[in-house]
Amino acid sequence: DAGVIQSPRHEVTEMGQEVTLRCKPISGHNSLFWYRQTMMRGLELLIYFNNNVPIDDSGMPEDRFSAKMPNASFSTLKIQPSEPRDSAVYFCASSTWGRTDTQYFGPGTRLTVL
Amino acid sequence: DAKTTQPTSMDCAEGRAANLPCNHSTISGNEYVYWYRQIHSQGPQYIIHGLKNNETNEMASLIITEDRKSSTLILPHATLRDTAVYYCIVRSFQKLVFGTGTRLLVSP
């Protein structure tokens, strides 16, 4: 199994630009999670989906952030416009849907906004 | 979500058992205790979870006190590759809320 796949692995952009992060969950998993990790705030859950439907987006910091899951094998997290404080590592995780089902994390995308 | 309290850092000699404590005094009856670790800047890796019974798998053992207010993760024979940040999480349904974790340093 390939595991959770994220792209790009590194992204450097300038303030004001649009950034799109991509995630391919593990085949057969129907829940997908986006996390952000910074030194100041640690690992935070931004949003999660079940069966392609957003369930909880209370962690999305601002309207500049949006996430979609058009099908079971693909999700995007978009930041428009990007700001330097968005610099972080963004992780995607997937699982089956259950109270104790394990979340498997991808390798992350390191975003730097100049 | 119930909060967890973990020591900031711990040291362990290679080959010895690493015992990582966690306090979760406000845990409710249907919440599970989960442990993940993060090696350097990789994605977090699942280790083990439990409700009230002790659990063991190929990676570690989890000991939960009878009142469920605290737990201990045990790595029986720590190796250098176990150097990581270890997160104790009280899970409420789908959400994992990560705290600051314990930075474990395994030394030769």
PDB file of C-alpha atoms in Angstrom:
ATOM      1  CA  ASP A   1       0.000   0.000   0.000  1.00  0.00           C
ATOM      2  CA  ALA A   2       1.351   3.422  -0.953  1.00  0.00           C
ATOM      3  CA  GLY A   3       0.035   5.165   2.135  1.00  0.00           C
ATOM      4  CA  VAL A   4      -1.288   8.706   2.149  1.00  0.00           C
ATOM      5  CA  ILE A   5       0.263  10.740  -0.660  1.00  0.00           C
ATOM      6  CA  GLN A   6       0.724  14.496  -0.445  1.00  0.00           C
ATOM      7  CA  SER A   7       1.987  16.928  -3.027  1.00  0.00           C
ATOM      8  CA  PRO A   8       3.972  19.004  -3.315  1.00  0.00           C
ATOM      9  CA  ARG A   9       6.365  18.077  -0.495  1.00  0.00           C
ATOM     10  CA  HIS A  10       7.749  21.587  -0.381  1.00  0.00           C
ATOM     11  CA  GLU A  11       6.194  24.827  -1.562  1.00  0.00           C
ATOM     12  CA  VAL A  12       7.701  28.292  -1.506  1.00  0.00           C
ATOM     13  CA  THR A  13       5.511  31.169  -2.584  1.00  0.00           C
ATOM     14  CA  GLU A  14       5.147  34.874  -2.171  1.00  0.00           C
ATOM     15  CA  MET A  15       2.596  36.642  -0.060  1.00  0.00           C
ATOM     16  CA  GLY A  16      -0.672  37.135  -1.893  1.00  0.00           C
ATOM     17  CA  GLN A  17      -0.318  34.120  -4.129  1.00  0.00           C
ATOM     18  CA  GLU A  18      -2.764  31.231  -4.226  1.00  0.00           C
ATOM     19  CA  VAL A  19      -1.487  27.928  -2.839  1.00  0.00           C
ATOM     20  CA  THR A  20      -3.047  24.514  -3.423  1.00  0.00           C
ATOM     21  CA  LEU A  21      -2.028  21.471  -1.423  1.00  0.00           C
ATOM     22  CA  ARG A  22      -3.080  18.015  -2.556  1.00  0.00           C
ATOM     23  CA  CYS A  23      -3.793  14.748  -0.826  1.00  0.00           C
ATOM     24  CA  LYS A  24      -4.563  11.230  -1.969  1.00  0.00           C
ATOM     25  CA  PRO A  25      -5.909   9.077   0.873  1.00  0.00           C
ATOM     26  CA  ILE A  26      -5.323   5.373   1.325  1.00  0.00           C
ATOM     27  CA  SER A  27      -7.581   3.367  -0.956  1.00  0.00           C
ATOM     28  CA  GLY A  28     -10.691   2.189   0.892  1.00  0.00           C
ATOM     29  CA  HIS A  29     -10.532   4.918   3.517  1.00  0.00           C
ATOM     30  CA  ASN A  30     -13.602   7.146   3.650  1.00  0.00           C
ATOM     31  CA  SER A  31     -12.447   9.774   6.152  1.00  0.00           C
ATOM     32  CA  LEU A  32      -9.880  12.443   5.421  1.00  0.00           C
ATOM     33  CA  PHE A  33      -8.290  14.977   7.754  1.00  0.00           C
ATOM     34  CA  TRP A  34      -6.201  18.110   7.207  1.00  0.00           C
ATOM     35  CA  TYR A  35      -3.818  19.228   9.983  1.00  0.00           C
ATOM     36  CA  ARG A  36      -1.388  22.104  10.293  1.00  0.00           C
ATOM     37  CA  GLN A  37       1.767  22.091  12.414  1.00  0.00           C
ATOM     38  CA  THR A  38       3.687  25.157  13.572  1.00  0.00           C
ATOM     39  CA  MET A  39       6.189  25.696  16.344  1.00  0.00           C
ATOM     40  CA  MET A  40       3.859  28.114  18.095  1.00  0.00           C
ATOM     41  CA  ARG A  41       0.592  26.174  17.908  1.00  0.00           C
ATOM     42  CA  GLY A  42       1.683  22.560  17.463  1.00  0.00           C
ATOM     43  CA  LEU A  43      -0.516  20.163  15.491  1.00  0.00           C
ATOM     44  CA  GLU A  44      -4.001  21.476  14.818  1.00  0.00           C
ATOM     45  CA  LEU A  45      -6.927  19.815  13.069  1.00  0.00           C
ATOM     46  CA  LEU A  46      -8.243  22.119  10.365  1.00  0.00           C
ATOM     47  CA  ILE A  47     -11.077  20.138   8.774  1.00  0.00           C
ATOM     48  CA  TYR A  48     -12.234  16.593   8.203  1.00  0.00           C
ATOM     49  CA  PHE A  49     -14.433  14.825   5.695  1.00  0.00           C
ATOM     50  CA  ASN A  50     -16.471  11.660   5.731  1.00  0.00           C
ATOM     51  CA  ASN A  51     -17.581  10.163   2.431  1.00  0.00           C
ATOM     52  CA  ASN A  52     -16.384  13.355   0.704  1.00  0.00           C
ATOM     53  CA  VAL A  53     -18.617  15.575   2.868  1.00  0.00           C
ATOM     54  CA  PRO A  54     -17.067  18.116   5.256  1.00  0.00           C
ATOM     55  CA  ILE A  55     -18.053  17.172   8.812  1.00  0.00           C
ATOM     56  CA  ASP A  56     -16.199  19.705  10.937  1.00  0.00           C
ATOM     57  CA  ASP A  57     -14.365  22.770   9.636  1.00  0.00           C
ATOM     58  CA  SER A  58     -14.174  24.602  12.946  1.00  0.00           C
ATOM     59  CA  GLY A  59     -10.386  24.515  12.825  1.00  0.00           C
ATOM     60  CA  MET A  60     -10.109  26.399   9.537  1.00  0.00           C
ATOM     61  CA  PRO A  61      -8.447  29.641  10.566  1.00  0.00           C
ATOM     62  CA  GLU A  62      -9.968  32.101   8.121  1.00  0.00           C
ATOM     63  CA  ASP A  63     -12.003  32.460   4.956  1.00  0.00           C
ATOM     64  CA  ARG A  64      -8.733  32.467   3.062  1.00  0.00           C
ATOM     65  CA  PHE A  65      -8.610  28.726   3.680  1.00  0.00           C
ATOM     66  CA  SER A  66     -10.855  26.303   1.816  1.00  0.00           C
ATOM     67  CA  ALA A  67     -10.855  22.532   1.403  1.00  0.00           C
ATOM     68  CA  LYS A  68     -12.608  20.256  -1.033  1.00  0.00           C
ATOM     69  CA  MET A  69     -12.953  16.564  -1.588  1.00  0.00           C
ATOM     70  CA  PRO A  70     -14.436  16.042  -5.056  1.00  0.00           C
ATOM     71  CA  ASN A  71     -14.083  12.264  -4.884  1.00  0.00           C
ATOM     72  CA  ALA A  72     -12.931   9.496  -2.574  1.00  0.00           C
ATOM     73  CA  SER A  73      -9.364   9.564  -3.821  1.00  0.00           C
ATOM     74  CA  PHE A  74      -8.493  13.249  -3.843  1.00  0.00           C
ATOM     75  CA  SER A  75      -8.653  16.331  -1.642  1.00  0.00           C
ATOM     76  CA  THR A  76      -7.265  19.848  -1.852  1.00  0.00           C
ATOM     77  CA  LEU A  77      -6.526  22.531   0.693  1.00  0.00           C
ATOM     78  CA  LYS A  78      -6.356  25.991  -0.834  1.00  0.00           C
ATOM     79  CA  ILE A  79      -5.077  29.224   0.660  1.00  0.00           C
ATOM     80  CA  GLN A  80      -5.969  32.401  -1.194  1.00  0.00           C
ATOM     81  CA  PRO A  81      -4.359  34.851  -0.678  1.00  0.00           C
ATOM     82  CA  SER A  82      -1.459  33.371   1.246  1.00  0.00           C
ATOM     83  CA  GLU A  83       0.284  35.233   4.082  1.00  0.00           C
ATOM     84  CA  PRO A  84       3.634  34.668   5.825  1.00  0.00           C
ATOM     85  CA  ARG A  85       1.848  33.420   8.964  1.00  0.00           C
ATOM     86  CA  ASP A  86       0.478  30.518   6.912  1.00  0.00           C
ATOM     87  CA  SER A  87       3.984  29.070   6.772  1.00  0.00           C
ATOM     88  CA  ALA A  88       3.735  25.637   8.359  1.00  0.00           C
ATOM     89  CA  VAL A  89       3.774  21.920   7.636  1.00  0.00           C
ATOM     90  CA  TYR A  90       0.399  20.708   6.437  1.00  0.00           C
ATOM     91  CA  PHE A  91      -0.465  17.058   7.011  1.00  0.00           C
ATOM     92  CA  CYS A  92      -3.216  14.993   5.502  1.00  0.00           C
ATOM     93  CA  ALA A  93      -4.461  11.838   7.212  1.00  0.00           C
ATOM     94  CA  SER A  94      -7.023   9.210   6.297  1.00  0.00           C
ATOM     95  CA  SER A  95      -8.928   6.452   8.042  1.00  0.00           C
ATOM     96  CA  THR A  96     -12.023   4.349   7.841  1.00  0.00           C
ATOM     97  CA  TRP A  97     -15.018   5.788   9.684  1.00  0.00           C
ATOM     98  CA  GLY A  98     -15.271   4.533  13.241  1.00  0.00           C
ATOM     99  CA  ARG A  99     -14.673   5.664  16.796  1.00  0.00           C
ATOM    100  CA  THR A 100     -11.399   3.840  17.104  1.00  0.00           C
ATOM    101  CA  ASP A 101     -10.226   3.646  13.523  1.00  0.00           C
ATOM    102  CA  THR A 102      -6.598   4.582  13.125  1.00  0.00           C
ATOM    103  CA  GLN A 103      -5.650   7.748  11.283  1.00  0.00           C
ATOM    104  CA  TYR A 104      -2.677   7.318   8.963  1.00  0.00           C
ATOM    105  CA  PHE A 105      -0.714  10.440   8.199  1.00  0.00           C
ATOM    106  CA  GLY A 106       1.014  11.497   5.023  1.00  0.00           C
ATOM    107  CA  PRO A 107       4.541  12.917   4.895  1.00  0.00           C
ATOM    108  CA  GLY A 108       3.325  16.505   4.913  1.00  0.00           C
ATOM    109  CA  THR A 109       3.790  19.592   2.748  1.00  0.00           C
ATOM    110  CA  ARG A 110       6.179  22.216   4.052  1.00  0.00           C
ATOM    111  CA  LEU A 111       4.809  25.617   3.010  1.00  0.00           C
ATOM    112  CA  THR A 112       6.879  28.775   3.146  1.00  0.00           C
ATOM    113  CA  VAL A 113       5.216  32.077   2.342  1.00  0.00           C
ATOM    114  CA  LEU A 114       7.691  34.906   1.824  1.00  0.00           C
TER     115      LEU A 114
ATOM    116  CA  ASP B   1     -11.996  17.384  24.655  1.00  0.00           C
ATOM    117  CA  ALA B   2     -10.189  16.049  27.697  1.00  0.00           C
ATOM    118  CA  LYS B   3      -6.757  17.526  28.199  1.00  0.00           C
ATOM    119  CA  THR B   4      -3.589  15.532  28.706  1.00  0.00           C
ATOM    120  CA  THR B   5      -0.441  16.410  30.625  1.00  0.00           C
ATOM    121  CA  GLN B   6       2.921  14.945  29.673  1.00  0.00           C
ATOM    122  CA  PRO B   7       6.507  15.692  30.717  1.00  0.00           C
ATOM    123  CA  THR B   8       8.250  17.925  28.232  1.00  0.00           C
ATOM    124  CA  SER B   9      11.225  15.641  27.735  1.00  0.00           C
ATOM    125  CA  MET B  10      12.694  12.340  28.861  1.00  0.00           C
ATOM    126  CA  ASP B  11      15.922  10.462  28.316  1.00  0.00           C
ATOM    127  CA  CYS B  12      16.427   6.742  27.968  1.00  0.00           C
ATOM    128  CA  ALA B  13      19.457   4.525  27.408  1.00  0.00           C
ATOM    129  CA  GLU B  14      19.416   2.307  24.352  1.00  0.00           C
ATOM    130  CA  GLY B  15      18.178  -1.192  25.189  1.00  0.00           C
ATOM    131  CA  ARG B  16      16.366  -0.091  28.319  1.00  0.00           C
ATOM    132  CA  ALA B  17      12.628   0.273  28.746  1.00  0.00           C
ATOM    133  CA  ALA B  18      11.182   3.732  28.143  1.00  0.00           C
ATOM    134  CA  ASN B  19       8.169   4.545  30.325  1.00  0.00           C
ATOM    135  CA  LEU B  20       6.271   7.612  29.189  1.00  0.00           C
ATOM    136  CA  PRO B  21       3.573   8.875  31.575  1.00  0.00           C
ATOM    137  CA  CYS B  22       0.413  10.792  30.747  1.00  0.00           C
ATOM    138  CA  ASN B  23      -2.234  12.352  32.963  1.00  0.00           C
ATOM    139  CA  HIS B  24      -5.797  12.678  31.695  1.00  0.00           C
ATOM    140  CA  SER B  25      -7.831  13.283  34.826  1.00  0.00           C
ATOM    141  CA  THR B  26     -10.880  14.686  32.999  1.00  0.00           C
ATOM    142  CA  ILE B  27     -11.311  11.735  30.653  1.00  0.00           C
ATOM    143  CA  SER B  28     -14.892  10.578  30.256  1.00  0.00           C
ATOM    144  CA  GLY B  29     -16.132   7.020  30.161  1.00  0.00           C
ATOM    145  CA  ASN B  30     -16.337   6.616  26.400  1.00  0.00           C
ATOM    146  CA  GLU B  31     -13.074   8.330  25.489  1.00  0.00           C
ATOM    147  CA  TYR B  32     -10.069   6.314  24.373  1.00  0.00           C
ATOM    148  CA  VAL B  33      -6.421   6.960  25.131  1.00  0.00           C
ATOM    149  CA  TYR B  34      -4.277   7.060  22.001  1.00  0.00           C
ATOM    150  CA  TRP B  35      -0.544   7.325  21.535  1.00  0.00           C
ATOM    151  CA  TYR B  36       1.153   8.631  18.420  1.00  0.00           C
ATOM    152  CA  ARG B  37       4.757   9.581  17.812  1.00  0.00           C
ATOM    153  CA  GLN B  38       6.447  11.935  15.401  1.00  0.00           C
ATOM    154  CA  ILE B  39       9.988  11.261  14.299  1.00  0.00           C
ATOM    155  CA  HIS B  40      11.774  14.453  13.304  1.00  0.00           C
ATOM    156  CA  SER B  41       9.386  16.221  10.900  1.00  0.00           C
ATOM    157  CA  GLN B  42       7.660  13.137   9.516  1.00  0.00           C
ATOM    158  CA  GLY B  43       3.916  12.607   9.773  1.00  0.00           C
ATOM    159  CA  PRO B  44       2.676  11.318  13.134  1.00  0.00           C
ATOM    160  CA  GLN B  45       2.702   7.539  13.463  1.00  0.00           C
ATOM    161  CA  TYR B  46       0.086   5.541  15.359  1.00  0.00           C
ATOM    162  CA  ILE B  47       1.446   3.429  18.220  1.00  0.00           C
ATOM    163  CA  ILE B  48      -1.373   2.021  20.324  1.00  0.00           C
ATOM    164  CA  HIS B  49      -4.714   2.821  21.927  1.00  0.00           C
ATOM    165  CA  GLY B  50      -6.900   1.563  24.786  1.00  0.00           C
ATOM    166  CA  LEU B  51     -10.087   2.194  26.718  1.00  0.00           C
ATOM    167  CA  LYS B  52      -9.587   0.680  30.153  1.00  0.00           C
ATOM    168  CA  ASN B  53      -7.679  -2.558  29.737  1.00  0.00           C
ATOM    169  CA  ASN B  54      -3.954  -2.773  29.268  1.00  0.00           C
ATOM    170  CA  GLU B  55      -2.938  -3.259  25.659  1.00  0.00           C
ATOM    171  CA  THR B  56       0.151  -4.606  23.917  1.00  0.00           C
ATOM    172  CA  ASN B  57       1.206  -4.727  20.297  1.00  0.00           C
ATOM    173  CA  GLU B  58       4.456  -5.192  18.419  1.00  0.00           C
ATOM    174  CA  MET B  59       5.540  -1.632  19.124  1.00  0.00           C
ATOM    175  CA  ALA B  60       4.603  -0.968  22.733  1.00  0.00           C
ATOM    176  CA  SER B  61       2.459  -1.631  25.787  1.00  0.00           C
ATOM    177  CA  LEU B  62      -0.151   0.689  27.232  1.00  0.00           C
ATOM    178  CA  ILE B  63      -0.963   0.603  30.916  1.00  0.00           C
ATOM    179  CA  ILE B  64      -4.115   2.480  31.988  1.00  0.00           C
ATOM    180  CA  THR B  65      -4.842   2.986  35.670  1.00  0.00           C
ATOM    181  CA  GLU B  66      -8.066   1.595  37.085  1.00  0.00           C
ATOM    182  CA  ASP B  67      -9.582   5.067  37.504  1.00  0.00           C
ATOM    183  CA  ARG B  68      -8.443   5.892  33.936  1.00  0.00           C
ATOM    184  CA  LYS B  69      -6.978   9.202  35.041  1.00  0.00           C
ATOM    185  CA  SER B  70      -3.494   8.341  33.860  1.00  0.00           C
ATOM    186  CA  SER B  71      -1.633   5.970  31.587  1.00  0.00           C
ATOM    187  CA  THR B  72       1.901   4.884  30.720  1.00  0.00           C
ATOM    188  CA  LEU B  73       3.316   3.981  27.346  1.00  0.00           C
ATOM    189  CA  ILE B  74       6.099   1.425  27.576  1.00  0.00           C
ATOM    190  CA  LEU B  75       8.684   0.833  24.878  1.00  0.00           C
ATOM    191  CA  PRO B  76      10.268  -2.378  26.212  1.00  0.00           C
ATOM    192  CA  HIS B  77      13.675  -2.120  24.544  1.00  0.00           C
ATOM    193  CA  ALA B  78      14.255   1.396  23.271  1.00  0.00           C
ATOM    194  CA  THR B  79      16.466   1.901  20.214  1.00  0.00           C
ATOM    195  CA  LEU B  80      17.991   5.032  18.745  1.00  0.00           C
ATOM    196  CA  ARG B  81      15.221   5.024  16.155  1.00  0.00           C
ATOM    197  CA  ASP B  82      12.659   5.522  18.939  1.00  0.00           C
ATOM    198  CA  THR B  83      13.911   9.081  19.455  1.00  0.00           C
ATOM    199  CA  ALA B  84      10.792  11.133  18.716  1.00  0.00           C
ATOM    200  CA  VAL B  85       8.034  13.269  20.179  1.00  0.00           C
ATOM    201  CA  TYR B  86       5.371  11.077  21.775  1.00  0.00           C
ATOM    202  CA  TYR B  87       1.799  12.354  21.956  1.00  0.00           C
ATOM    203  CA  CYS B  88      -0.796  11.098  24.405  1.00  0.00           C
ATOM    204  CA  ILE B  89      -4.284  11.908  23.119  1.00  0.00           C
ATOM    205  CA  VAL B  90      -7.734  11.450  24.571  1.00  0.00           C
ATOM    206  CA  ARG B  91      -9.889  10.740  21.588  1.00  0.00           C
ATOM    207  CA  SER B  92     -13.466  11.874  21.292  1.00  0.00           C
ATOM    208  CA  PHE B  93     -14.986  10.169  18.274  1.00  0.00           C
ATOM    209  CA  GLN B  94     -13.104  11.172  15.108  1.00  0.00           C
ATOM    210  CA  LYS B  95     -11.071  14.064  16.424  1.00  0.00           C
ATOM    211  CA  LEU B  96      -7.478  13.752  17.550  1.00  0.00           C
ATOM    212  CA  VAL B  97      -6.397  16.758  19.627  1.00  0.00           C
ATOM    213  CA  PHE B  98      -2.612  16.829  19.903  1.00  0.00           C
ATOM    214  CA  GLY B  99      -0.901  18.414  22.890  1.00  0.00           C
ATOM    215  CA  THR B 100       2.755  19.297  23.146  1.00  0.00           C
ATOM    216  CA  GLY B 101       3.929  15.734  23.751  1.00  0.00           C
ATOM    217  CA  THR B 102       7.068  14.309  25.347  1.00  0.00           C
ATOM    218  CA  ARG B 103      10.358  14.533  23.513  1.00  0.00           C
ATOM    219  CA  LEU B 104      12.108  11.193  24.112  1.00  0.00           C
ATOM    220  CA  LEU B 105      15.822  11.049  23.483  1.00  0.00           C
ATOM    221  CA  VAL B 106      17.345   7.569  23.318  1.00  0.00           C
ATOM    222  CA  SER B 107      21.105   7.608  23.748  1.00  0.00           C
ATOM    223  CA  PRO B 108      23.747   4.933  23.162  1.00  0.00           C
TER     224      PRO B 108
END
